[in-house]
Amino acid sequence: MPSAFNFNASPFDCLTQDQQRLVRDNLDVAYFRPGEVLLDVGAAPTHLFVIIKGHVTQFDGAEIVTVYGPDDCFDGRALVAGKSSSRFVAAEEVVAYELARQTVKDLIAANATFGALLFSDLGQKLSALGERRHQNELIALNTARVEQAFLRPVQIVDADTDIVSVVRVFHEKKTSNVLVRDNSTDPPRLGIFTATALHKAVLRGTPLDQMPVGSLANYQLITVQAQDQVGDALALLLRHAIHRVVVMDRGEVRGVLESLDVFAFLSNHSHLIGMQIDAAETLDELADAAGRITPMIGRMVRSGTRVPLVATMVRDLNARLFARTWALIAPPDLVAASCLFVMGSEGRGEQLLKTDQDNGLVWRDDYTPPDDLQAICDRFSAALASFGYPECPGRIMVNNPQWRMSAGDFARTVRRWLLMPEADSLMNLAIFLDAHAVAGDARLLEGVREGLMALATDNDATLARFAAAIDAFGSSDGWWNRVLELAGADAERLMNLKKEGIFPLVHGVRSLALAHRLREQSTVERIQALQAAGELSAATARELGEALRVFMGVRLEAGLMELDRGQPVSGVVDINALSTAERDLLKDALGVVRRFKAQLRHRFKLSAV
C-alpha cells in the first residue's frame, strides 16, 4: 500500500486527514510502457491516474492538447462523465497511482473544493483556489512597521507665534495641526496645536493675532517609534481616544501618523500612496511614492486580493503619478492645452508590475507648443525611468516626436495607419486603440479616437491583416509538449507568458472590438461588449476573462518572486516553480487561447492572409 503519496499537490492538498487516509487505503500502482494507451476515447475510466514518474500526452484526435508530468492527475472529468473524450498515451516509461473511481466520487461528495479542482471548468477552479488562498494566506498587515505607513510632514512653530499665523500655516501646508516648540523650558519641550483647539481660541475673546499658540498647545505628546508596529500605533490611538500620534526616530521627529491613515493602511494601501502622490511637490517625493507601489501589490496579492482589483488600483495610482509628474515638469499652459495618454497594458488597466513606458501627447490645433518641448518630454521620460518605468525599446513615448503632435496631425496619422495597413502601421494602430488619458484635456484624445472609429473599415482583408498578429510570436499549440521534454535544458522550461497567452488573447479581442467599432479599452470590457453584440457566446466570454485572470496572476507571482530574489522582472515564468494547481490552471487557460485562436482564424479567414 503506497505511503509516499504527495498530498501537497493539487487537488489533494485540500483533503482532511480522514480523507487522506481514504486515499491511501484505495491506491494501486501501475506501470505503462512508452507508447502504451492509458485511456482511450470512449473508454469508461475506472481509476483516476496520478503520475509518479514519466509523462503522459493527451490527444484530441491527432492534435496534442497537453502533457502531464509527475504529481499531475487525469482524467477527473471523464471519471465523473463515465466516458473519456480524449486519448492518453505514455510518452515514455510511466509509473502512476490509480485511485479507484468510487473513492474519487466519495471525496467529491465530501469535499466540494476537491471536486471543483478536479473536474470543474476554469472559473470554478479559480473560485475554489481563491477561497483557499483567502483562508490560508491572509497576512496581518497590522504587523507592518509605522515607518511603512504614510507619515504626514511636520510643521513646527515657536510657542510665541500668534494664532492667525498658525492658521496661515494650516492653509498653506494643507494641514490641521502644528507642533509647538517652547524654548522657555530646559530642555525645550514640544507640544501640539490642532484645528480643534481653534474653538477654544475663539471663545477666549482675545484677538487671535495677539494670542500666542503656546498658550493653547498640548504638551502631553503621545508618540510612537518609527520601528513600532502599525497595530501598536492603532492601539495607542484607541486607548487615548486621539486622532494622531507623533512619530519619533532616534530622538528626532519623523512625522505625524493620523488615525485615518492608519485605518487606510490596514485596509487599502493604495489610498495612502495616492495621497502622497497628490501632495508631492518635488520629483524626489514622487519617486518615494512610486517606490511604494510594488510592495503594495505584493502585500495585496499575497493577502488574497483579486488580481483584477489590484490592477484597477495600480492603474489609478499610475495615472495619478504620471499626471503629477507631468504637472511638475510641463508648463501650465501646455498641460491645459494638451492631453497626456498612456497605452498598452497601462492603457487597458491590466498592468501590475512596472513595465516599459508607452505614452503619447496630443494638443489643440490652435496651440503652439513651447520651443523646448523636446527637453520637457525628455525630462518627463527620464523621470518615469527614475521611478522604475523603463524606456520603451520601440520608443513609443512622448520624447519621440512620432508620438506627440496636434489633434489634426494625430487624426491624419491614425487614419493612415488604418487605411495603409503595413506591418508597423497596424501595430501602431493596435497600441493606440488602448490609449487612456491621464492628464490634461481628455476630449482631445477622445476626438482622435472618435475619428478613427468613424473610419473603421469593414474591409475583410484589412481586418484580417490586423488580426493576424495573434500568431506574431508563433503558435502555442503543443507548448507543454516542448516545455516538458525530458532532454530539454532548463531554459526550455521558461515561458514568455505574454507571447504564448496574453498577447493572442488581448489582440484577438482587440481585433473583434475594432471590427465592431467598440469604444471600450480594457480587455474585460471589450469581452463583455462583444458578448452583448452577439460576437462571443456567454461561455466563450467567461472563459476568456478567466484565462486572462490566470495569465495575469501567474505572471505577477513570477515577477514578485524575481523581485524577492533581487532580480529584475523578466516577464518569464519558470514552469518548474509553479505548483501543480497553477500548472493545471495554466494548461486550461492556454487551452482557452488555443480554441479562441481557432475561432479567430475562422472569423477573419486568416488561412488566406
Short mmCIF file of C-alpha atoms in Angstrom, two decimals, residues 191-589:
data_model
loop_
_atom_site.label_atom_id
_atom_site.label_comp_id
_atom_site.label_asym_id
_atom_site.label_seq_id
_atom_site.Cartn_x
_atom_site.Cartn_y
_atom_site.Cartn_z
CA GLY A 191 3.52 70.38 22.11
CA ILE A 192 0.79 70.12 19.51
CA PHE A 193 -1.89 72.57 18.38
CA THR A 194 -4.75 71.30 16.21
CA ALA A 195 -7.65 72.84 14.33
CA THR A 196 -9.93 71.61 17.11
CA ALA A 197 -8.17 73.94 19.58
CA LEU A 198 -9.19 76.94 17.43
CA HIS A 199 -12.61 76.75 19.08
CA LYS A 200 -11.02 77.44 22.44
CA ALA A 201 -9.00 80.30 20.99
CA VAL A 202 -12.12 82.00 19.60
CA LEU A 203 -14.04 81.57 22.87
CA ARG A 204 -11.28 83.25 24.91
CA GLY A 205 -12.16 86.58 23.32
CA THR A 206 -8.57 87.70 22.84
CA PRO A 207 -7.74 88.91 19.30
CA LEU A 208 -6.26 85.92 17.52
CA ASP A 209 -3.37 87.92 16.10
CA GLN A 210 -2.34 88.70 19.67
CA MET A 211 -2.76 85.22 21.16
CA PRO A 212 0.39 83.01 21.28
CA VAL A 213 -0.18 79.46 20.15
CA GLY A 214 1.88 78.18 23.07
CA SER A 215 -0.89 79.13 25.48
CA LEU A 216 -3.24 76.60 23.89
CA ALA A 217 -0.78 73.86 22.90
CA ASN A 218 -0.99 70.39 24.45
CA TYR A 219 2.44 69.42 25.70
CA GLN A 220 1.45 65.87 26.65
CA LEU A 221 2.52 64.44 23.30
CA ILE A 222 1.62 60.84 22.52
CA THR A 223 4.45 59.38 20.46
CA VAL A 224 5.43 56.14 18.75
CA GLN A 225 8.71 55.00 17.30
CA ALA A 226 9.15 54.59 13.54
CA GLN A 227 10.09 50.93 14.09
CA ASP A 228 6.94 50.15 16.13
CA GLN A 229 4.19 48.08 14.58
CA VAL A 230 1.20 49.78 12.99
CA GLY A 231 -1.04 47.66 15.19
CA ASP A 232 0.62 49.16 18.30
CA ALA A 233 0.03 52.67 16.94
CA LEU A 234 -3.64 51.86 16.37
CA ALA A 235 -3.99 50.53 19.93
CA LEU A 236 -2.42 53.75 21.23
CA LEU A 237 -4.85 55.91 19.28
CA LEU A 238 -7.82 53.95 20.59
CA ARG A 239 -6.56 53.88 24.18
CA HIS A 240 -6.08 57.64 24.36
CA ALA A 241 -9.10 58.48 22.14
CA ILE A 242 -6.92 60.70 19.94
CA HIS A 243 -6.70 61.23 16.17
CA ARG A 244 -2.94 61.40 15.67
CA VAL A 245 0.40 60.41 17.16
CA VAL A 246 3.84 61.92 16.62
CA VAL A 247 6.37 59.50 15.11
CA MET A 248 9.90 59.63 16.51
CA ASP A 249 13.10 58.13 15.13
CA ARG A 250 16.26 58.18 17.25
CA GLY A 251 15.06 61.16 19.22
CA GLU A 252 14.04 63.20 16.18
CA VAL A 253 10.52 63.90 14.92
CA ARG A 254 9.89 61.81 11.80
CA GLY A 255 6.30 62.83 11.03
CA VAL A 256 2.69 62.64 12.18
CA LEU A 257 0.57 59.50 11.84
CA GLU A 258 -3.17 60.18 11.75
CA SER A 259 -5.92 57.70 12.55
CA LEU A 260 -7.40 57.99 9.05
CA ASP A 261 -4.07 56.99 7.59
CA VAL A 262 -3.74 54.03 9.97
CA PHE A 263 -7.16 52.68 9.02
CA ALA A 264 -6.42 53.25 5.35
CA PHE A 265 -3.07 51.48 5.67
CA LEU A 266 -4.69 48.46 7.28
CA SER A 267 -7.44 48.23 4.66
CA ASN A 268 -6.19 49.76 1.44
CA HIS A 269 -2.60 50.85 0.94
CA SER A 270 -3.38 52.48 -2.40
CA HIS A 271 -5.26 55.26 -0.61
CA LEU A 272 -2.10 56.30 1.23
CA ILE A 273 0.09 56.23 -1.85
CA GLY A 274 -2.49 58.28 -3.75
CA MET A 275 -2.47 60.89 -1.01
CA GLN A 276 1.31 61.02 -1.10
CA ILE A 277 1.31 61.46 -4.89
CA ASP A 278 -1.24 64.27 -4.78
CA ALA A 279 0.69 66.07 -2.04
CA ALA A 280 4.11 65.73 -3.72
CA GLU A 281 5.88 68.98 -4.53
CA THR A 282 9.10 67.50 -5.96
CA LEU A 283 10.14 64.62 -8.18
CA ASP A 284 12.00 63.09 -5.23
CA GLU A 285 8.75 62.93 -3.28
CA LEU A 286 7.07 61.29 -6.27
CA ALA A 287 9.92 58.79 -6.53
CA ASP A 288 9.28 57.79 -2.91
CA ALA A 289 5.57 57.28 -3.66
CA ALA A 290 6.36 55.30 -6.81
CA GLY A 291 8.65 53.06 -4.79
CA ARG A 292 5.73 52.08 -2.56
CA ILE A 293 3.53 50.75 -5.37
CA THR A 294 5.26 47.42 -5.97
CA PRO A 295 5.45 46.47 -2.26
CA MET A 296 1.74 47.35 -2.03
CA ILE A 297 0.99 45.00 -4.91
CA GLY A 298 2.87 42.18 -3.20
CA ARG A 299 1.05 42.68 0.09
CA MET A 300 -2.36 42.87 -1.53
CA VAL A 301 -1.93 39.83 -3.77
CA ARG A 302 -0.47 37.70 -1.01
CA SER A 303 -3.29 38.69 1.34
CA GLY A 304 -5.82 37.32 -1.12
CA THR A 305 -6.90 40.44 -3.03
CA ARG A 306 -8.16 39.56 -6.51
CA VAL A 307 -5.68 40.40 -9.27
CA PRO A 308 -8.20 42.39 -11.39
CA LEU A 309 -8.91 44.62 -8.38
CA VAL A 310 -5.19 45.15 -7.80
CA ALA A 311 -4.78 46.05 -11.48
CA THR A 312 -7.54 48.66 -11.19
CA MET A 313 -5.84 50.24 -8.18
CA VAL A 314 -2.46 50.22 -9.90
CA ARG A 315 -3.94 51.89 -12.98
CA ASP A 316 -5.35 54.67 -10.80
CA LEU A 317 -2.09 55.17 -8.93
CA ASN A 318 -0.01 55.18 -12.10
CA ALA A 319 -2.36 57.68 -13.74
CA ARG A 320 -2.08 60.00 -10.74
CA LEU A 321 1.69 59.53 -10.63
CA PHE A 322 2.10 60.33 -14.34
CA ALA A 323 -0.27 63.30 -14.12
CA ARG A 324 1.53 64.77 -11.11
CA THR A 325 4.93 64.23 -12.75
CA TRP A 326 3.72 65.97 -15.90
CA ALA A 327 2.36 68.87 -13.84
CA LEU A 328 5.71 69.33 -12.09
CA ILE A 329 7.68 69.28 -15.38
CA ALA A 330 5.45 70.80 -18.08
CA PRO A 331 4.36 74.48 -18.03
CA PRO A 332 0.70 75.02 -17.03
CA ASP A 333 -0.34 76.25 -20.48
CA LEU A 334 0.96 73.05 -22.11
CA VAL A 335 -0.82 70.88 -19.54
CA ALA A 336 -4.11 72.71 -20.13
CA ALA A 337 -3.89 72.68 -23.95
CA SER A 338 -2.88 69.03 -24.37
CA CYS A 339 -3.71 65.51 -23.34
CA LEU A 340 -1.11 63.12 -21.98
CA PHE A 341 -2.15 59.50 -22.52
CA VAL A 342 -0.83 56.01 -21.83
CA MET A 343 -1.19 52.90 -23.98
CA GLY A 344 -0.55 49.17 -23.92
CA SER A 345 -1.34 47.23 -20.75
CA GLU A 346 -1.28 50.53 -18.83
CA GLY A 347 -3.95 51.96 -21.11
CA ARG A 348 -6.09 48.83 -20.75
CA GLY A 349 -5.72 48.85 -16.96
CA GLU A 350 -4.00 45.45 -17.00
CA GLN A 351 -0.51 46.43 -15.88
CA LEU A 352 0.64 45.30 -12.46
CA LEU A 353 4.41 45.41 -12.03
CA LYS A 354 6.22 48.28 -13.72
CA THR A 355 6.83 47.72 -17.42
CA ASP A 356 8.04 49.75 -20.39
CA GLN A 357 6.68 53.26 -20.86
CA ASP A 358 4.00 53.56 -23.54
CA ASN A 359 2.71 57.14 -23.72
CA GLY A 360 1.93 59.96 -26.10
CA LEU A 361 0.80 63.59 -26.26
CA VAL A 362 -1.82 65.38 -28.36
CA TRP A 363 -2.51 69.14 -28.24
CA ARG A 364 -5.09 71.56 -29.60
CA ASP A 365 -4.69 72.58 -33.23
CA ASP A 366 -4.66 76.28 -32.31
CA TYR A 367 -1.96 75.84 -29.66
CA THR A 368 1.74 76.42 -30.29
CA PRO A 369 3.87 74.21 -28.01
CA PRO A 370 6.87 75.77 -26.25
CA ASP A 371 10.17 75.82 -28.09
CA ASP A 372 11.73 73.49 -25.52
CA LEU A 373 9.03 70.81 -25.88
CA GLN A 374 11.63 68.15 -26.67
CA ALA A 375 13.54 68.96 -23.48
CA ILE A 376 10.28 68.90 -21.45
CA CYS A 377 9.37 65.49 -22.84
CA ASP A 378 12.91 64.19 -22.28
CA ARG A 379 12.69 65.23 -18.62
CA PHE A 380 9.31 63.52 -18.27
CA SER A 381 10.54 60.23 -19.78
CA ALA A 382 13.68 60.38 -17.65
CA ALA A 383 11.62 60.99 -14.51
CA LEU A 384 9.45 57.94 -15.18
CA ALA A 385 12.58 55.88 -15.82
CA SER A 386 13.96 57.00 -12.45
CA PHE A 387 10.68 55.87 -10.86
CA GLY A 388 11.24 52.36 -12.22
CA TYR A 389 9.33 52.51 -15.54
CA PRO A 390 11.92 51.57 -18.21
CA GLU A 391 12.00 53.38 -21.52
CA CYS A 392 10.18 51.59 -24.32
CA PRO A 393 12.64 49.80 -26.67
CA GLY A 394 10.41 50.82 -29.57
CA ARG A 395 10.43 54.44 -28.34
CA ILE A 396 6.65 54.68 -28.03
CA MET A 397 6.99 57.65 -25.69
CA VAL A 398 6.36 61.39 -25.61
CA ASN A 399 10.07 62.08 -26.08
CA ASN A 400 9.68 60.60 -29.58
CA PRO A 401 8.18 63.24 -31.95
CA GLN A 402 6.25 60.47 -33.73
CA TRP A 403 4.09 60.05 -30.62
CA ARG A 404 3.35 63.72 -29.94
CA MET A 405 1.53 66.03 -32.33
CA SER A 406 -1.53 68.25 -32.76
CA ALA A 407 -5.02 66.75 -32.80
CA GLY A 408 -5.32 67.25 -36.55
CA ASP A 409 -1.95 65.65 -37.27
CA PHE A 410 -2.72 62.75 -34.93
CA ALA A 411 -6.07 62.16 -36.63
CA ARG A 412 -4.39 62.04 -40.05
CA THR A 413 -1.65 59.74 -38.73
CA VAL A 414 -4.14 57.31 -37.22
CA ARG A 415 -6.15 57.36 -40.45
CA ARG A 416 -3.02 56.46 -42.41
CA TRP A 417 -2.34 53.56 -40.01
CA LEU A 418 -5.85 52.30 -40.68
CA LEU A 419 -6.08 52.78 -44.43
CA MET A 420 -2.48 51.86 -45.32
CA PRO A 421 -2.14 48.68 -43.28
CA GLU A 422 1.55 47.92 -43.34
CA ALA A 423 3.03 45.83 -40.51
CA ASP A 424 4.36 48.77 -38.47
CA SER A 425 1.20 50.80 -39.05
CA LEU A 426 -1.06 48.00 -37.87
CA MET A 427 1.00 47.55 -34.71
CA ASN A 428 0.92 51.30 -34.03
CA LEU A 429 -2.84 51.20 -34.54
CA ALA A 430 -3.17 48.32 -32.08
CA ILE A 431 -1.15 50.22 -29.50
CA PHE A 432 -3.17 53.42 -29.98
CA LEU A 433 -6.52 51.62 -29.66
CA ASP A 434 -5.66 51.07 -25.98
CA ALA A 435 -4.91 54.75 -25.29
CA HIS A 436 -6.18 56.16 -21.99
CA ALA A 437 -6.00 59.84 -20.95
CA VAL A 438 -4.17 60.58 -17.69
CA ALA A 439 -3.64 64.35 -17.73
CA GLY A 440 -4.88 67.48 -19.46
CA ASP A 441 -7.87 67.73 -21.78
CA ALA A 442 -9.18 64.17 -22.35
CA ARG A 443 -11.50 65.46 -25.07
CA LEU A 444 -8.53 65.83 -27.41
CA LEU A 445 -7.75 62.11 -27.26
CA GLU A 446 -11.43 61.23 -27.50
CA GLY A 447 -11.76 63.34 -30.64
CA VAL A 448 -8.96 61.44 -32.37
CA ARG A 449 -10.45 58.14 -31.24
CA GLU A 450 -13.93 59.05 -32.50
CA GLY A 451 -12.50 59.98 -35.88
CA LEU A 452 -10.77 56.59 -36.04
CA MET A 453 -13.96 54.70 -35.18
CA ALA A 454 -15.93 56.66 -37.78
CA LEU A 455 -13.43 55.49 -40.41
CA ALA A 456 -13.10 51.94 -39.08
CA THR A 457 -13.12 49.78 -42.15
CA ASP A 458 -15.33 46.82 -42.95
CA ASN A 459 -12.67 45.62 -45.37
CA ASP A 460 -12.13 41.97 -44.57
CA ALA A 461 -8.59 41.97 -45.89
CA THR A 462 -7.55 44.88 -43.65
CA LEU A 463 -9.20 43.35 -40.58
CA ALA A 464 -7.57 40.01 -41.37
CA ARG A 465 -4.11 41.59 -41.57
CA PHE A 466 -4.76 43.33 -38.26
CA ALA A 467 -5.99 40.15 -36.55
CA ALA A 468 -3.17 38.02 -37.99
CA ALA A 469 -0.84 39.40 -35.33
CA ILE A 470 -2.27 36.76 -32.95
CA ASP A 471 0.37 34.49 -34.50
CA ALA A 472 3.14 37.11 -34.36
CA PHE A 473 5.07 35.09 -31.80
CA GLY A 474 4.35 31.68 -33.28
CA SER A 475 1.81 29.14 -32.13
CA SER A 476 1.44 27.93 -28.55
CA ASP A 477 -0.18 24.69 -29.72
CA GLY A 478 1.65 21.73 -28.18
CA TRP A 479 3.62 24.11 -25.96
CA TRP A 480 3.52 21.79 -22.96
CA ASN A 481 4.99 19.05 -25.07
CA ARG A 482 8.03 21.25 -25.78
CA VAL A 483 8.38 22.55 -22.26
CA LEU A 484 8.28 19.14 -20.59
CA GLU A 485 10.74 17.38 -22.88
CA LEU A 486 12.99 15.17 -20.78
CA ALA A 487 16.08 16.14 -22.74
CA GLY A 488 15.25 19.83 -22.59
CA ALA A 489 17.56 22.30 -20.90
CA ASP A 490 16.36 24.50 -18.05
CA ALA A 491 15.87 27.40 -20.44
CA GLU A 492 13.32 25.34 -22.35
CA ARG A 493 11.14 25.28 -19.23
CA LEU A 494 10.87 29.06 -19.19
CA MET A 495 7.77 30.54 -20.74
CA ASN A 496 7.12 34.05 -22.01
CA LEU A 497 3.51 34.23 -20.93
CA LYS A 498 2.85 37.46 -22.81
CA LYS A 499 3.78 35.85 -26.12
CA GLU A 500 2.16 32.48 -25.52
CA GLY A 501 -1.06 33.55 -23.87
CA ILE A 502 -1.68 37.20 -23.07
CA PHE A 503 -0.96 38.83 -26.43
CA PRO A 504 -3.01 36.47 -28.64
CA LEU A 505 -5.95 36.75 -26.24
CA VAL A 506 -5.74 40.54 -25.87
CA HIS A 507 -5.12 41.23 -29.55
CA GLY A 508 -7.78 38.79 -30.65
CA VAL A 509 -10.33 40.58 -28.50
CA ARG A 510 -8.99 43.93 -29.74
CA SER A 511 -9.42 42.82 -33.36
CA LEU A 512 -13.05 41.82 -32.79
CA ALA A 513 -13.64 45.13 -30.99
CA LEU A 514 -12.25 47.08 -33.97
CA ALA A 515 -14.46 45.12 -36.35
CA HIS A 516 -17.47 46.15 -34.24
CA ARG A 517 -16.24 49.75 -33.71
CA LEU A 518 -16.34 49.32 -29.93
CA ARG A 519 -15.02 52.16 -27.76
CA GLU A 520 -14.15 50.04 -24.71
CA GLN A 521 -10.46 49.96 -23.76
CA SER A 522 -9.91 47.16 -21.27
CA THR A 523 -9.92 43.56 -22.47
CA VAL A 524 -12.61 42.55 -19.99
CA GLU A 525 -14.89 45.44 -21.04
CA ARG A 526 -14.34 44.54 -24.70
CA ILE A 527 -15.22 40.91 -24.00
CA GLN A 528 -18.44 41.99 -22.30
CA ALA A 529 -19.33 44.32 -25.18
CA LEU A 530 -18.59 41.60 -27.74
CA GLN A 531 -20.87 39.22 -25.88
CA ALA A 532 -23.61 41.87 -25.86
CA ALA A 533 -23.10 42.33 -29.60
CA GLY A 534 -23.51 38.61 -30.19
CA GLU A 535 -19.92 38.13 -31.40
CA LEU A 536 -18.96 35.95 -28.43
CA SER A 537 -21.06 33.33 -26.67
CA ALA A 538 -21.52 33.65 -22.92
CA ALA A 539 -19.35 30.57 -22.37
CA THR A 540 -16.51 31.90 -24.55
CA ALA A 541 -16.68 35.34 -22.94
CA ARG A 542 -16.49 33.80 -19.49
CA GLU A 543 -13.57 31.56 -20.44
CA LEU A 544 -11.59 34.42 -21.98
CA GLY A 545 -12.00 36.57 -18.88
CA GLU A 546 -10.95 33.71 -16.64
CA ALA A 547 -7.94 32.86 -18.81
CA LEU A 548 -6.76 36.48 -18.73
CA ARG A 549 -7.07 36.44 -14.95
CA VAL A 550 -4.94 33.27 -14.76
CA PHE A 551 -2.24 34.72 -17.02
CA MET A 552 -2.08 37.98 -15.07
CA GLY A 553 -1.92 36.14 -11.75
CA VAL A 554 0.78 33.66 -12.75
CA ARG A 555 2.88 36.35 -14.42
CA LEU A 556 2.54 38.62 -11.39
CA GLU A 557 3.59 35.89 -8.96
CA ALA A 558 6.62 35.09 -11.13
CA GLY A 559 7.59 38.77 -11.18
CA LEU A 560 7.21 39.13 -7.41
CA MET A 561 9.42 36.07 -6.90
CA GLU A 562 12.09 37.63 -9.11
CA LEU A 563 11.93 40.86 -7.09
CA ASP A 564 12.21 38.88 -3.85
CA ARG A 565 15.42 37.37 -5.21
CA GLY A 566 16.74 40.81 -6.14
CA GLN A 567 16.36 40.15 -9.86
CA PRO A 568 14.73 42.40 -12.46
CA VAL A 569 11.27 41.44 -13.66
CA SER A 570 11.79 39.45 -16.87
CA GLY A 571 8.20 38.63 -17.77
CA VAL A 572 9.19 34.97 -17.99
CA VAL A 573 7.53 32.22 -15.96
CA ASP A 574 9.53 29.28 -14.64
CA ILE A 575 7.25 26.27 -15.05
CA ASN A 576 9.28 24.31 -12.52
CA ALA A 577 8.42 26.90 -9.85
CA LEU A 578 4.65 26.54 -10.33
CA SER A 579 2.52 24.41 -8.07
CA THR A 580 0.51 21.59 -9.58
CA ALA A 581 -2.63 23.72 -9.16
CA GLU A 582 -1.02 26.64 -11.01
CA ARG A 583 0.18 24.37 -13.81
CA ASP A 584 -3.31 22.93 -14.10
CA LEU A 585 -4.87 26.39 -14.36
CA LEU A 586 -2.25 27.47 -16.88
CA LYS A 587 -2.93 24.43 -19.05
CA ASP A 588 -6.64 25.21 -19.02
CA ALA A 589 -6.03 28.89 -19.81
#
